[in-house]
Coordinates of C-alpha atoms in Angstrom, one line a residue:
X932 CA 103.0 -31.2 -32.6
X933 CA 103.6 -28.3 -35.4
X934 CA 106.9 -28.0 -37.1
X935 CA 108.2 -24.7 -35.2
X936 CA 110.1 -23.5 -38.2
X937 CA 109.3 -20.7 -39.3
X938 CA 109.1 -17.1 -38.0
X939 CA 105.6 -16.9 -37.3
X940 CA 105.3 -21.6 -36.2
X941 CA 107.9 -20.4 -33.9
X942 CA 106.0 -17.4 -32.0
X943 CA 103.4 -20.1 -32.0
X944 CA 105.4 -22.5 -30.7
X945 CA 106.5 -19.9 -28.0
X946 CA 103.3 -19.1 -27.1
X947 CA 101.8 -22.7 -26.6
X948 CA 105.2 -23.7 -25.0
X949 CA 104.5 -21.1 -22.1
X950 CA 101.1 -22.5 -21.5
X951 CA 101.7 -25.8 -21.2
X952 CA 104.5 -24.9 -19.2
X953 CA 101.7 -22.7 -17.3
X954 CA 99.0 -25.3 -16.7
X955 CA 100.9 -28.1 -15.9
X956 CA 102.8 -26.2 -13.5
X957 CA 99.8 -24.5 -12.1
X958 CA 97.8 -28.3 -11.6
X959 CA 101.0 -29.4 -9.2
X960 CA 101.6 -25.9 -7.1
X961 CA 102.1 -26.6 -3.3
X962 CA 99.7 -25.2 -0.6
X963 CA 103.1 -25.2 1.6
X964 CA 103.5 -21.3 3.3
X965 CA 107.3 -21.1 3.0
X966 CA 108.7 -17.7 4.8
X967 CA 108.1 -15.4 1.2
X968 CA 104.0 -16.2 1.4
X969 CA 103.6 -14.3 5.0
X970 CA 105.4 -10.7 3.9
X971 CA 103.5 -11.7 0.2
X972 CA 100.5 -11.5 2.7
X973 CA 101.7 -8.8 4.5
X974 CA 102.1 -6.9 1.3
X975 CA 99.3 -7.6 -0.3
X976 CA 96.9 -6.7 2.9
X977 CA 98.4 -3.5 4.4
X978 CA 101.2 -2.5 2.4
X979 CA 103.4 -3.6 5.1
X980 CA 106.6 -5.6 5.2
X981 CA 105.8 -6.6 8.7
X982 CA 104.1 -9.7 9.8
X983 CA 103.5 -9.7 13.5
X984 CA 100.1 -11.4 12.9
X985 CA 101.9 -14.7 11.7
X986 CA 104.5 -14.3 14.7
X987 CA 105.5 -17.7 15.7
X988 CA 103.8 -19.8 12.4
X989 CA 107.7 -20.4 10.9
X990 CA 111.1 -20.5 12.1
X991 CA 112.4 -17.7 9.9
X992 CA 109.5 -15.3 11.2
X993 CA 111.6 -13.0 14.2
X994 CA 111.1 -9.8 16.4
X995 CA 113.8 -7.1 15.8
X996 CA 113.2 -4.7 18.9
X997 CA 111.7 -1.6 17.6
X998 CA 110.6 -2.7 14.1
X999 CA 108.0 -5.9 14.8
X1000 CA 108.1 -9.5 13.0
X1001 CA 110.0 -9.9 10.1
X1002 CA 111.2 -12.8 7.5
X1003 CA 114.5 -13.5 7.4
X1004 CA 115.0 -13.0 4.0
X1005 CA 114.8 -10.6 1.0
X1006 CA 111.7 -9.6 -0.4
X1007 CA 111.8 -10.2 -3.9
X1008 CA 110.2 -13.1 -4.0
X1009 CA 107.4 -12.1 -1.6
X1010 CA 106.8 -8.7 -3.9
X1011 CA 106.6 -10.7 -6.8
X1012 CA 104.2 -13.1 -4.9
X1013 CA 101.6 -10.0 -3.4
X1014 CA 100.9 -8.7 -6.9
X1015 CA 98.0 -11.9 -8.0
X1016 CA 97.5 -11.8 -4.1
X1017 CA 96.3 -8.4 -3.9
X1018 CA 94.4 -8.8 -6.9
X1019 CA 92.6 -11.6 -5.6
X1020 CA 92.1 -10.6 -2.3
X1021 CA 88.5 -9.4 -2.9
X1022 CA 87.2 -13.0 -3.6
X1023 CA 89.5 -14.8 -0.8
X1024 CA 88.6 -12.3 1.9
X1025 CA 85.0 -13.1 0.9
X1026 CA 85.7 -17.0 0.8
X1027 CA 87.5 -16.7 4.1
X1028 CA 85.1 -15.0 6.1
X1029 CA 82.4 -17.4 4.6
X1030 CA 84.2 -19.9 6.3
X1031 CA 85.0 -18.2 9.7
X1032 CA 81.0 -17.2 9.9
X1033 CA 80.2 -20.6 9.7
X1034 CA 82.8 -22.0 12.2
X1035 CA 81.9 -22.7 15.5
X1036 CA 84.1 -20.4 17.7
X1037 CA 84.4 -23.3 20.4
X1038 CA 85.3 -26.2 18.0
X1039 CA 88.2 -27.8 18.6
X1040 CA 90.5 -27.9 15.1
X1041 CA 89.3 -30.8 13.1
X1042 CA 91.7 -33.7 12.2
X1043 CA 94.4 -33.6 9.9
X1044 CA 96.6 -36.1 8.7
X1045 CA 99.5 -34.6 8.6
X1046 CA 102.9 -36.0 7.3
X1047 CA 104.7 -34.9 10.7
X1048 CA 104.1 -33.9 14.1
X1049 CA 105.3 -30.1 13.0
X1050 CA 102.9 -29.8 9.9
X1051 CA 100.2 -31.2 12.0
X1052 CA 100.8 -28.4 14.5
X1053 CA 101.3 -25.9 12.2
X1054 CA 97.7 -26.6 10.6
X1055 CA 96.0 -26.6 14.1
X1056 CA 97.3 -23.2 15.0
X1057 CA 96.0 -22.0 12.0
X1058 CA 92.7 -23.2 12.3
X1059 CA 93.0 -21.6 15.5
X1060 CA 94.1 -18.2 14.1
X1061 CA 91.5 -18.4 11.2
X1062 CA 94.0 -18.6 8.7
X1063 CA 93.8 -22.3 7.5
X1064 CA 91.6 -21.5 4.0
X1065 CA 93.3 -18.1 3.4
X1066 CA 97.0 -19.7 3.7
X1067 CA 95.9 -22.1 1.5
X1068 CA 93.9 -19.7 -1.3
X1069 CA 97.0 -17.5 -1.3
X1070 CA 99.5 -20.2 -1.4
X1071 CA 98.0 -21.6 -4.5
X1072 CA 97.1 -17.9 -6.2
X1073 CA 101.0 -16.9 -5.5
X1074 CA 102.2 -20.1 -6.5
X1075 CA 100.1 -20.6 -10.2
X1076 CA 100.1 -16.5 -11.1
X1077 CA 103.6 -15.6 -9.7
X1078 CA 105.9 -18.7 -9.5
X1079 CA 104.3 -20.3 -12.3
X1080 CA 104.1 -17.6 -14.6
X1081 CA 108.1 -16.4 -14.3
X1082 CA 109.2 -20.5 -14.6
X1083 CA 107.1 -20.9 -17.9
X1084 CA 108.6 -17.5 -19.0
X1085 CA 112.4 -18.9 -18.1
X1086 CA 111.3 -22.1 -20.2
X1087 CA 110.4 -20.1 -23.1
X1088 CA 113.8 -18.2 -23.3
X1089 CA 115.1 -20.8 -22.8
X1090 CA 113.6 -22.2 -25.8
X1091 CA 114.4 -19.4 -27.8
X1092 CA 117.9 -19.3 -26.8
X1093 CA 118.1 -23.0 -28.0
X1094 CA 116.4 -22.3 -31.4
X1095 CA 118.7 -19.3 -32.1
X1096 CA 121.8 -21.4 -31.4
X1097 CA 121.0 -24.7 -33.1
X1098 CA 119.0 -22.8 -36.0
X1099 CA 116.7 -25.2 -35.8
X1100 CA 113.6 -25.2 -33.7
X1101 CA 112.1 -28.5 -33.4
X1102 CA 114.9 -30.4 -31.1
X1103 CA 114.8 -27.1 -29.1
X1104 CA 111.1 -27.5 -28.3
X1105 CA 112.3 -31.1 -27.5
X1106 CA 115.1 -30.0 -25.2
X1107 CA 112.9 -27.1 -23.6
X1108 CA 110.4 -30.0 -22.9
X1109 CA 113.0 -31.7 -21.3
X1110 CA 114.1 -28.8 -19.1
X1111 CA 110.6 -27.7 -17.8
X1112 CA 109.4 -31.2 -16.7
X1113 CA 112.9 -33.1 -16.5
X1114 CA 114.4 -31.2 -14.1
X1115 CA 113.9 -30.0 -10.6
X1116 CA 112.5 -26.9 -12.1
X1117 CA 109.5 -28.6 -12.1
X1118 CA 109.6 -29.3 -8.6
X1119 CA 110.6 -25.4 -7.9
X1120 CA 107.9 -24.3 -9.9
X1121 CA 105.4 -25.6 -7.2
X1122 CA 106.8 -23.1 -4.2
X1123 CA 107.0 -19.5 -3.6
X1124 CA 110.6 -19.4 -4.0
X1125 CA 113.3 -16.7 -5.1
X1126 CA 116.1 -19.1 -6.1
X1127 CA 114.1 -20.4 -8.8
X1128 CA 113.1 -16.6 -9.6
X1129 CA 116.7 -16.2 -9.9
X1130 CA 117.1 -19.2 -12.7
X1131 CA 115.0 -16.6 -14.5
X1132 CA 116.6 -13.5 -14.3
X1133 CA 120.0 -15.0 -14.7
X1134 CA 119.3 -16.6 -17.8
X1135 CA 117.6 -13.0 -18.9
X1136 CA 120.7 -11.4 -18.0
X1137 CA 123.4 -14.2 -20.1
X1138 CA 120.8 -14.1 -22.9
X1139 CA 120.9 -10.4 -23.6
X1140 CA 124.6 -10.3 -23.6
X1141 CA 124.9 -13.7 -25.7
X1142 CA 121.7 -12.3 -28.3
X1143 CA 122.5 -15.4 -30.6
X1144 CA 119.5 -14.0 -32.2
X1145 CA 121.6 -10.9 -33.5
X1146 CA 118.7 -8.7 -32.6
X1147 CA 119.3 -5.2 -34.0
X1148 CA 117.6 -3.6 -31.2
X1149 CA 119.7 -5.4 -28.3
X1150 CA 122.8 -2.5 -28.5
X1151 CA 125.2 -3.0 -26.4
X1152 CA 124.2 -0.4 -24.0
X1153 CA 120.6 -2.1 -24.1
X1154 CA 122.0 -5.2 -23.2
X1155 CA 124.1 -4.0 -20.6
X1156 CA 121.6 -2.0 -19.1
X1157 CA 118.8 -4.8 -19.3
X1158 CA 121.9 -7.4 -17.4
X1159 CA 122.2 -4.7 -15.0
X1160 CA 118.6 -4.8 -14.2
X1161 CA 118.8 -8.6 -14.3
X1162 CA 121.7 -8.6 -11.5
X1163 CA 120.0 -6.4 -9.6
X1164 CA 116.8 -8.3 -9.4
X1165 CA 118.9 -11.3 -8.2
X1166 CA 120.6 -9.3 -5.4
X1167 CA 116.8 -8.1 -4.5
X1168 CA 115.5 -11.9 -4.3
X1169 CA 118.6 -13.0 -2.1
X1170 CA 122.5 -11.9 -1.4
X1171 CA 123.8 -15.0 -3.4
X1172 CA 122.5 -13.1 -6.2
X1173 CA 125.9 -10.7 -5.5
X1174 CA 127.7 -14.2 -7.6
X1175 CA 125.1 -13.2 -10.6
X1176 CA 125.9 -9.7 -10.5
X1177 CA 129.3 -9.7 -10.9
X1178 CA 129.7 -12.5 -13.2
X1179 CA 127.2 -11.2 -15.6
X1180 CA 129.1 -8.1 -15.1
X1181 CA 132.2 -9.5 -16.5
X1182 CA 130.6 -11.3 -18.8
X1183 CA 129.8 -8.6 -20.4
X1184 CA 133.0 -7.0 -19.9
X1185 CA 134.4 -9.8 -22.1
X1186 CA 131.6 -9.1 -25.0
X1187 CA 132.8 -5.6 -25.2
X1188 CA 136.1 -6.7 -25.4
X1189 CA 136.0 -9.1 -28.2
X1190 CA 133.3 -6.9 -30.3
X1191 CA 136.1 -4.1 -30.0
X1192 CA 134.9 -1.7 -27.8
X1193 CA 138.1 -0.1 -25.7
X1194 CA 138.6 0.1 -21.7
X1195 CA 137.0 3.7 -22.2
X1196 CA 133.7 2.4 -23.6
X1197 CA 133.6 -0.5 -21.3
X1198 CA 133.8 2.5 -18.5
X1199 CA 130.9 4.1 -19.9
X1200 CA 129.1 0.6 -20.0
X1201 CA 129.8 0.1 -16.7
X1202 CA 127.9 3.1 -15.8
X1203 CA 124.6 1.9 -17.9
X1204 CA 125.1 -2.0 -16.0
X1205 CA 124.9 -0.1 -12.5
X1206 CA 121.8 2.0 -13.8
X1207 CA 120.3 -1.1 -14.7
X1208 CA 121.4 -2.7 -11.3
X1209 CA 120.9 0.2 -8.9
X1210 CA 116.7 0.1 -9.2
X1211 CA 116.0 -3.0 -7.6
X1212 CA 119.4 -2.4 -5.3
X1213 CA 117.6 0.8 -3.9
X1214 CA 114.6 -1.2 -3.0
X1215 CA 116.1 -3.8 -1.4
X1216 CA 117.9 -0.6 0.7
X1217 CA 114.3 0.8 1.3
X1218 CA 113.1 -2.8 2.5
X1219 CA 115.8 -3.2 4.4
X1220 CA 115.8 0.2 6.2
X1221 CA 112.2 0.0 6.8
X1222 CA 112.4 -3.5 8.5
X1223 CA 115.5 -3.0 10.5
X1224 CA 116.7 0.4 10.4
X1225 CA 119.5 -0.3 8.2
X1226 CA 119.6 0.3 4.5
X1227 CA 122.3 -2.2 3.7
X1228 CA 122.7 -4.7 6.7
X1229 CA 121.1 -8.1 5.3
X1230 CA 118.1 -9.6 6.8
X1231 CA 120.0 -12.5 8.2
X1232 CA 122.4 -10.0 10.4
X1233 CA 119.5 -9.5 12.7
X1234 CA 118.1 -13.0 13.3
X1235 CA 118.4 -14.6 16.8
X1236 CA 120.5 -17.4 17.2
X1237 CA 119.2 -20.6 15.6
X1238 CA 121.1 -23.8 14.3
X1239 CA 124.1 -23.5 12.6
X1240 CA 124.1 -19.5 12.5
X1241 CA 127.4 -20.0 14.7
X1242 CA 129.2 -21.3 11.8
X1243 CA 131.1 -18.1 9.9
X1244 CA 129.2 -14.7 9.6
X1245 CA 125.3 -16.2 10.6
X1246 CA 125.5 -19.2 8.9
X1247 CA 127.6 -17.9 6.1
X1248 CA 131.4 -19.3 5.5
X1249 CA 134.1 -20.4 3.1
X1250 CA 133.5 -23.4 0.9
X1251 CA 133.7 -26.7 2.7
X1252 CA 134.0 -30.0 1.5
X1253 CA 131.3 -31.7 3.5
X1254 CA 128.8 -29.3 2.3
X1255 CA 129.3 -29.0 -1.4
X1256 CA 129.2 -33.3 -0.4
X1257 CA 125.8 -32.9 0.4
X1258 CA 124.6 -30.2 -2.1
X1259 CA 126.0 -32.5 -4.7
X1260 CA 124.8 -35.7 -4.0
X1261 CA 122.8 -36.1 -0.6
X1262 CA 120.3 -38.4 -1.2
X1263 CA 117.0 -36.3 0.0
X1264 CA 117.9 -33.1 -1.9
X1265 CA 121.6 -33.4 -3.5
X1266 CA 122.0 -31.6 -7.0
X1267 CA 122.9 -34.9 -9.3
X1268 CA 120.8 -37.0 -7.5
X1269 CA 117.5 -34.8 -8.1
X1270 CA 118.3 -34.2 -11.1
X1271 CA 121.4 -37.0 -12.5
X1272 CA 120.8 -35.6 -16.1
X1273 CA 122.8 -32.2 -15.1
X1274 CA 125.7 -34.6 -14.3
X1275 CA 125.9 -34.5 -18.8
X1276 CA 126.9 -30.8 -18.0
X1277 CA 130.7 -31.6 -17.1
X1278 CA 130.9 -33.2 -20.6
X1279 CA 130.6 -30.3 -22.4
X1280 CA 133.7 -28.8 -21.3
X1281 CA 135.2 -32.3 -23.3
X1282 CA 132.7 -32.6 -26.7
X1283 CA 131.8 -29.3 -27.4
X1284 CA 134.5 -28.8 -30.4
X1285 CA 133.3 -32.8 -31.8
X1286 CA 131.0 -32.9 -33.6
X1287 CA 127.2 -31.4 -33.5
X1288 CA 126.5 -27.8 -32.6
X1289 CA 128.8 -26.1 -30.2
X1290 CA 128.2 -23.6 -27.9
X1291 CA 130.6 -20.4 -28.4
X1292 CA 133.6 -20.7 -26.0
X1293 CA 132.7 -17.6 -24.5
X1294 CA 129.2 -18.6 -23.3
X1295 CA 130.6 -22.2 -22.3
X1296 CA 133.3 -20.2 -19.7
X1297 CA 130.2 -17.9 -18.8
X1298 CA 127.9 -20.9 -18.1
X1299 CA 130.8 -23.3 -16.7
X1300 CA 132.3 -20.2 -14.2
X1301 CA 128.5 -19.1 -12.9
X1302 CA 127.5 -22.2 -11.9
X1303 CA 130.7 -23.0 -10.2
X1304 CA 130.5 -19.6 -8.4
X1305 CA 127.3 -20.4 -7.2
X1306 CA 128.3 -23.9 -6.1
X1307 CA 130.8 -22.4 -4.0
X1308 CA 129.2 -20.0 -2.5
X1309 CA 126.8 -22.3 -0.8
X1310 CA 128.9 -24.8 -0.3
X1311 CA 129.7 -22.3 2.6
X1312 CA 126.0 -21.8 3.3
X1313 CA 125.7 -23.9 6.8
X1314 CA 121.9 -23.7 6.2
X1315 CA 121.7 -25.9 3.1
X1316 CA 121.5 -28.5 5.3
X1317 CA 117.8 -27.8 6.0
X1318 CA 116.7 -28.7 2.1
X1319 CA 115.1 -31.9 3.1
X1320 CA 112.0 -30.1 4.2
X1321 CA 111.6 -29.5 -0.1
X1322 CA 114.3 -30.8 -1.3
X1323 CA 117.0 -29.3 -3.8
X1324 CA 116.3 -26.0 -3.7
X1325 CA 119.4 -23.6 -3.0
X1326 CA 121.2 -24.3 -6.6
X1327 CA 118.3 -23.7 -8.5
X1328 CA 119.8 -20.9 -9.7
X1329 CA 122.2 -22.4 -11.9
X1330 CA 119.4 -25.1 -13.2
X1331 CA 119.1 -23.3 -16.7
X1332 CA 123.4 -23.0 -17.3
X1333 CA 123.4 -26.8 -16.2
X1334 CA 120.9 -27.5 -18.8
X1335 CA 122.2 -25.3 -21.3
X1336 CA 125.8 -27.3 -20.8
X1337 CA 123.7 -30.6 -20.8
X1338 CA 122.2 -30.0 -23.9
X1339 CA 125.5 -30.0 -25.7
X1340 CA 126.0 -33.4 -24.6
X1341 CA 122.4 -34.8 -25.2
X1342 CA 122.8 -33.8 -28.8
X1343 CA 125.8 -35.7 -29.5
X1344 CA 124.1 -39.1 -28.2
X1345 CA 122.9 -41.7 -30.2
X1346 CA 119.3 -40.4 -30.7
X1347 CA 117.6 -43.4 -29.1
X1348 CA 119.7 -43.0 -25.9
X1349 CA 119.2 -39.4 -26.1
X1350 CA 115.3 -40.2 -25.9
X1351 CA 115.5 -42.6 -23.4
X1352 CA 117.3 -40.3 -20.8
X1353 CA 114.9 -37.0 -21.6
X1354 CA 112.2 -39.7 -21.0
X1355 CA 113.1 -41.5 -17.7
X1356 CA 114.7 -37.8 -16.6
X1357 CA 110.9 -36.4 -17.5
X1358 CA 108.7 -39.5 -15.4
X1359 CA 111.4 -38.5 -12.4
X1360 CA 110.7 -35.2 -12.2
X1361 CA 107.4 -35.6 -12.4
X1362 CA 107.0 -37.8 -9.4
X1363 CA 109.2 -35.2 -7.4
X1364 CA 106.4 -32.8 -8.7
X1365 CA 104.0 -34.8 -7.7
X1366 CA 104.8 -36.2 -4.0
X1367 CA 106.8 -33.5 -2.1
X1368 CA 106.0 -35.7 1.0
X1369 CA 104.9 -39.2 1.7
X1370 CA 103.1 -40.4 4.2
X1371 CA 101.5 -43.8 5.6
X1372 CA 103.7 -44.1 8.8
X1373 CA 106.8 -45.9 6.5
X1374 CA 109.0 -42.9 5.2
X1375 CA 108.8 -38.9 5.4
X1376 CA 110.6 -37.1 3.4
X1377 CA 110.3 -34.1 5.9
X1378 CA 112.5 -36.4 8.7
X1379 CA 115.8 -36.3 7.5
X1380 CA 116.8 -39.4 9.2
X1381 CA 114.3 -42.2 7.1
X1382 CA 112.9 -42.5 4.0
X1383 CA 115.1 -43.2 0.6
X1384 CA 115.3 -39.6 0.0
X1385 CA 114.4 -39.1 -3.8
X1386 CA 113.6 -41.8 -4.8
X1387 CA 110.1 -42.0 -1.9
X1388 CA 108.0 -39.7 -4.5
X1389 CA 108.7 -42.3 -7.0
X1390 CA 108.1 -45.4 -5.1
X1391 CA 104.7 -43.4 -4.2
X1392 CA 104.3 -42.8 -7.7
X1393 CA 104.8 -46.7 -8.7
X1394 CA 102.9 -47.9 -5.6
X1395 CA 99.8 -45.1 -5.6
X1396 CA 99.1 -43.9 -8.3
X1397 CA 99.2 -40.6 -10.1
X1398 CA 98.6 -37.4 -7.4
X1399 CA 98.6 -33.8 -7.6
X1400 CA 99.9 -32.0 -4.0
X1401 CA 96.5 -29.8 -3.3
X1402 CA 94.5 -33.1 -3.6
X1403 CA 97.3 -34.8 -1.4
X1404 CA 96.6 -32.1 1.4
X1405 CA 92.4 -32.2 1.1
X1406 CA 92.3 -36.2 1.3
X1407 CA 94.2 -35.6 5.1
X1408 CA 91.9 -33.0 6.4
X1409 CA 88.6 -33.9 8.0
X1410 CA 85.9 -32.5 6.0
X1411 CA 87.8 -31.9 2.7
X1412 CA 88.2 -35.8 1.7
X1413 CA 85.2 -36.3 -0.4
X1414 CA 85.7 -33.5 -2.2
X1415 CA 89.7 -34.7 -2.9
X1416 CA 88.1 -37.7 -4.2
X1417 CA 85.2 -36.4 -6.2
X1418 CA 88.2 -34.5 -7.8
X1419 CA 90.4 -37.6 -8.3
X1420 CA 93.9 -36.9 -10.1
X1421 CA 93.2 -39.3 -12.7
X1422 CA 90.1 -36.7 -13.5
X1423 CA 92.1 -33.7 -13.3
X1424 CA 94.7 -34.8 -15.2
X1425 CA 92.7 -35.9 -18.3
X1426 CA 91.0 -32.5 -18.3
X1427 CA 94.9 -30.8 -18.6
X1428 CA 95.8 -33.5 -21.2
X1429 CA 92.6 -32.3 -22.9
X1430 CA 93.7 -28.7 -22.8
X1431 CA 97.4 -29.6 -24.1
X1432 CA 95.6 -31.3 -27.3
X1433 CA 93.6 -28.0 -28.0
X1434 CA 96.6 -25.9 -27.6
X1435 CA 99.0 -27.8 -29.6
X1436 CA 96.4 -28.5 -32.3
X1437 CA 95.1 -25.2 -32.7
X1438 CA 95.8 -23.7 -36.2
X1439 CA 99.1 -20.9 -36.4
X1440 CA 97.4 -17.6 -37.1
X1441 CA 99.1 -16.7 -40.9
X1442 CA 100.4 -19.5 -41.4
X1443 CA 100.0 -21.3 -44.4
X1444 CA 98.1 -24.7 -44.8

C-alpha cells in the first residue's frame, strides 16, 4: 500500500479505504428480509409506510385497527434502505415478472434447503406470494447501496479521526483495517439494520464536536448544529438513539465550556443543537402519526402482545443483571465474545496517560460514558434476547467508541502482539461475515439451544471452505445450485482481490513520483 502521508496520499487513501470497505462488504451482504426491508419495500413501491401485502411474512409485521400492517419499528433504516430500491425498481420489476411469466401457476414451491423449519417456511410462502426473487434483488440492492455505503463511510471517519489524532496516517489505515473487517461491523454491514446506521451517525456527531482536525470551517454553532442533526437521525432509526442525543448534547455542553463560551452562549447553542435535531424528530412524528395516529407514541406502544413484551413498559425496563450477562458475553451473540478485541477498551481508562498517544480526557469520558449508557439501556431491553437469529446486533451502536478506546490500548502493545490480535480479530470476523448460519443437520445458529454459538461460522470456515451468504442461499434452492457453483467463492473472491490490487496500486492524482 501507499504511504498516506500527505494531504493529497491521504484523500487518496480515503477514497480507496471507502471502496474496499464498499466491495468487500457488498460481496458478503445477506439476502435475509429483516422487518426494515418490507416498509423499504413499501416505500419504495407506493410511497406508503404500510405493508399489508407482506402481512404475516415476520413477527414484527402487525395490524393497528384503522391504519393496516405496520413494522414495529422506526423508519430510518427502511427510508435509508427505499432510496437504491426505488431506483432500481425498473430493472427488478422487469426481472421479477420475467420470472412470474414463466412459473407455472400450479407448481408446488420447489425445494429449499433451508437452515430451519421457519426459514424453510418463510421461503415457500413467498414463492407462493411471488415474492421469492424480488425479496431477494431488494435485499441485496438495500443491503450493498444503503447499508454498505453508510458502514464504509463510518470506516472512513473513522480513519480520519484516527489520522488527525495520532498525526500520523499509516497505523490509522492499519487500525481502520482493523475496525471494518475485525469487528462485528463487518458482520452488521451485511443486514438492513439501523443500529449499525446509528454507529455512523454517532461517530459523526462525537467527531464534529472533537474536530481533532481543527477545521476552521467546523464553528461551534456548525458543530452543534451538524451533532444536533446527528442525534436526531439516531432517534429517527430507533428510541435508544434518545442515549445519543443527550449525551452528544452534553458533550458538547462540556466543549463550550472549556473553549470559554458562558451559560448564555451555551443557551443559544442549545437552540442551534435542537434545529439540528428537530428535522429528522419531525419525521419520525409524521411516520409515526401516519402509521398509528399518534405523532409521538413509539411504534412498539401498539404491538400485540408477543414474548417478553410483559416485562416493563413493552419489553422495555431498568437494567438487569442477567441481561447485560448475556449482551456481554452470551456465547451466540454476546458483545466480547463476537468481538473479544473490544474487551482492550476497559484498558484505556488505565494506559491512556503511559506512554504512546493519548486520547484527550474529555473524549475518553465522552467515549467511556456513551457506551456505558447504551449498555444500560439495553440491558433493560427484554428483547435482546432474540439476537441469536443474527447475532450481536443491539450494541452496535457503540462499536466505533469501543474501537476508538481499543485503539489506545493496541498501540501501546509490543508491535508483534499488536499484529497478531488485529490478525486473528480480522480472520474471526470474517468467518462471522461469512456464515450467518450453518447448516448440515449438526448445529444452527438460528436454534438458540445447539450449536457453539460463535465459534460455528468458524468451524464452517476451517471445515468448508471459504463462502459468501448469497452463494450459501442459491446452493439450497432447487434450481439455483449450478449456478452457485459455476459462481464458486473461491472465483468470486479472486476477482475482489483483483479489484483491491487495482485500487491500492493506482497512481495518487498530483502526487509526486
Amino acid at each position: 500500500m501507499p504511504d498516506p502521508g500527505s494531504a493529497d496520499r491521504r484523500r487518496a487513501t480515503a477514497v480507496r479505504l471507502f471502496l474496499t470497505c464498499w466491495l468487500v462488504y457488498s460481496f458478503h451482504v445477506a439476502t435475509n428480509m429483516v422487518r426494515e426491508n418490507y416498509l423499504a419495500l413499501a416505500i419504495g413501491d407506493h410511497a406508503s409506510f404500510r405493508v399489508d401485502e407482506y402481512a404475516g411474512m415476520h413477527d414484527d409485521i402487525f395490524e393497528h385497527p384503522g391504519f393496516g400492517w405496520h413494522i414495529g419499528s422506526n423508519p430510518g433504516a427502511s427510508m435509508l434502505g427505499a432510496i437504491p430500491y426505488a431506483l432500481s425498481r425498473p430493472v427488478i420489476d422487469r426481472i421479477v415478472r420475467s420470472v412470474q411469466e414463466s412459473r407455472d401457476a400450479a407448481a408446488n414451491p420447489p425445494a429449499y434447503a433451508a437452515p430451519t423449519e421457519t426459514d424453510r417456511r418463510f421461503y415457500e410462502e413467498a414463492w407462493r406470494r411471488g415474492f421469492d426473487v424480488k425479496f431477494g434483488l431488494a435485499s441485496v440492492v438495500m443491503q450493498s447501496l444503503a447499508m454498505a455505503v453508510v458502514s464504509s463511510l463510518g470506516v472512513v471517519l473513522l480513519y480520519l479521526l484516527l489520522a488527525a489524532w495520532l498525526g500520523n496516517a499509516t497505523p490509522a489505515l492499519w487500525l481502520a483495517l482493523v475496525y471494518a473487517f475485525g469487528t462485528p461491523a463487518f458482520l452488521r454491514a451485511g443486514f438492513l439494520n439501523h443500529n449499525m446506521l446509528m454507529a455512523t451517525a454517532g461517530l459523526v456527531g462525537f467527531a464534529a464536536l472533537w474536530n481533532p482536525w481543527n477545521a476552521g470551517w467546523l464553528s461551534r454553532r456548525r458543530a452543534f448544529a451538524l451533532t444536533g442533526l446527528a442525534g436526531g437521525t439516531c432517534v429517527l432509526l430507533d428510541y435508544s438513539g434518545v442515549i445519543m442525543l443527550v449525551g452528544l448534547f452534553l458533550h458538547g455542553v462540556w466543549v463550550a465550556r472549556q473553549a470559554g463560551d458562558s451559560w448564555s452562549e451555551v443557551l443559544q447553542l442549545t437552540f442551534v443543537y435542537a434545529g439540528g435535531a428537530i428535522g429528522p424528530l419531525v419525521l419520525l412524528w409524521f411516520y409515526q402519526w401516519q402509521s398509528f395516529g399518534h405523532p409521538f407514541l413509539p411504534p412498539q406502544h401498539w404491538m400485540p402482545p408477543v414474548e417478553y413484551i410483559g416485562e416493563g413498559y413493552q419489553g422495555v425496563s431498568l437494567p438487569a443483571p442477567g441481561i447485560a450477562g448475556m449482551l456481554a458475553f452470551d456465547f451466540r451473540y454476546g458483545l466480547f465474545t463476537s468481538c473479544p478485541l473490544f474487551l482492550l477498551a476497559a484498558g484505556a481508562f488505565f494506559v491512556n496517560d503511559r506512554d504512546g498517544p493519548a486520547l484527550p480526557r474529555r473524549e475518553l469520558m465522552v467515549l467511556g460514558a456513551l457506551s456505558l449508557g447504551l449498555f444500560l439501556f439495553f440491558s433493560g431491553v427484554h428483547y435482546t434476547r432474540w439476537q441469536f437469529n443474527t447475532g450481536v446486533r443491539y450494541l452496535a451502536p457503540i462499536f466505533p467508541y469501543l474501537f476508538l478506546l481499543a485503539s489506545v490500548v493496541l498501540l501501546r502493545l509490543p508491535r508483534a502482539v499488536a499484529v497478531s490480535v488485529g490478525a486473528l480479530s480480522v480472520a474471526f470476523g470474517w468467518c462471522l461475515a461469512m456464515v450467518r448460519d450453518v447448516s448440515g443437520g449438526k448445529v444452527d445458529l438460528a436454534d438458540p439451544d445447539t450449536g457453539l454459538g460463535v465459534l460455528d461460522p468458524v468451524i464452517a470456515v476451517l471445515t468448508g471452505g471459504p463462502r459468501l451468504p448469497v452463494l450459501t442461499t442459491l446452493s439450497r434452492m432447487e434450481g439455483y445450485g449450478p449456478l452457485s457453483t459455476g459462481l464458486s467463492p473461491i472465483l468470486i473472491m479472486s476477482v475482489l482481490g483483483l479489484l483491491l490490487v487495482l485500487i491500492w496500486r493506482a497512481p495518487v492524482p498530483g502526487a509526486k513520483p
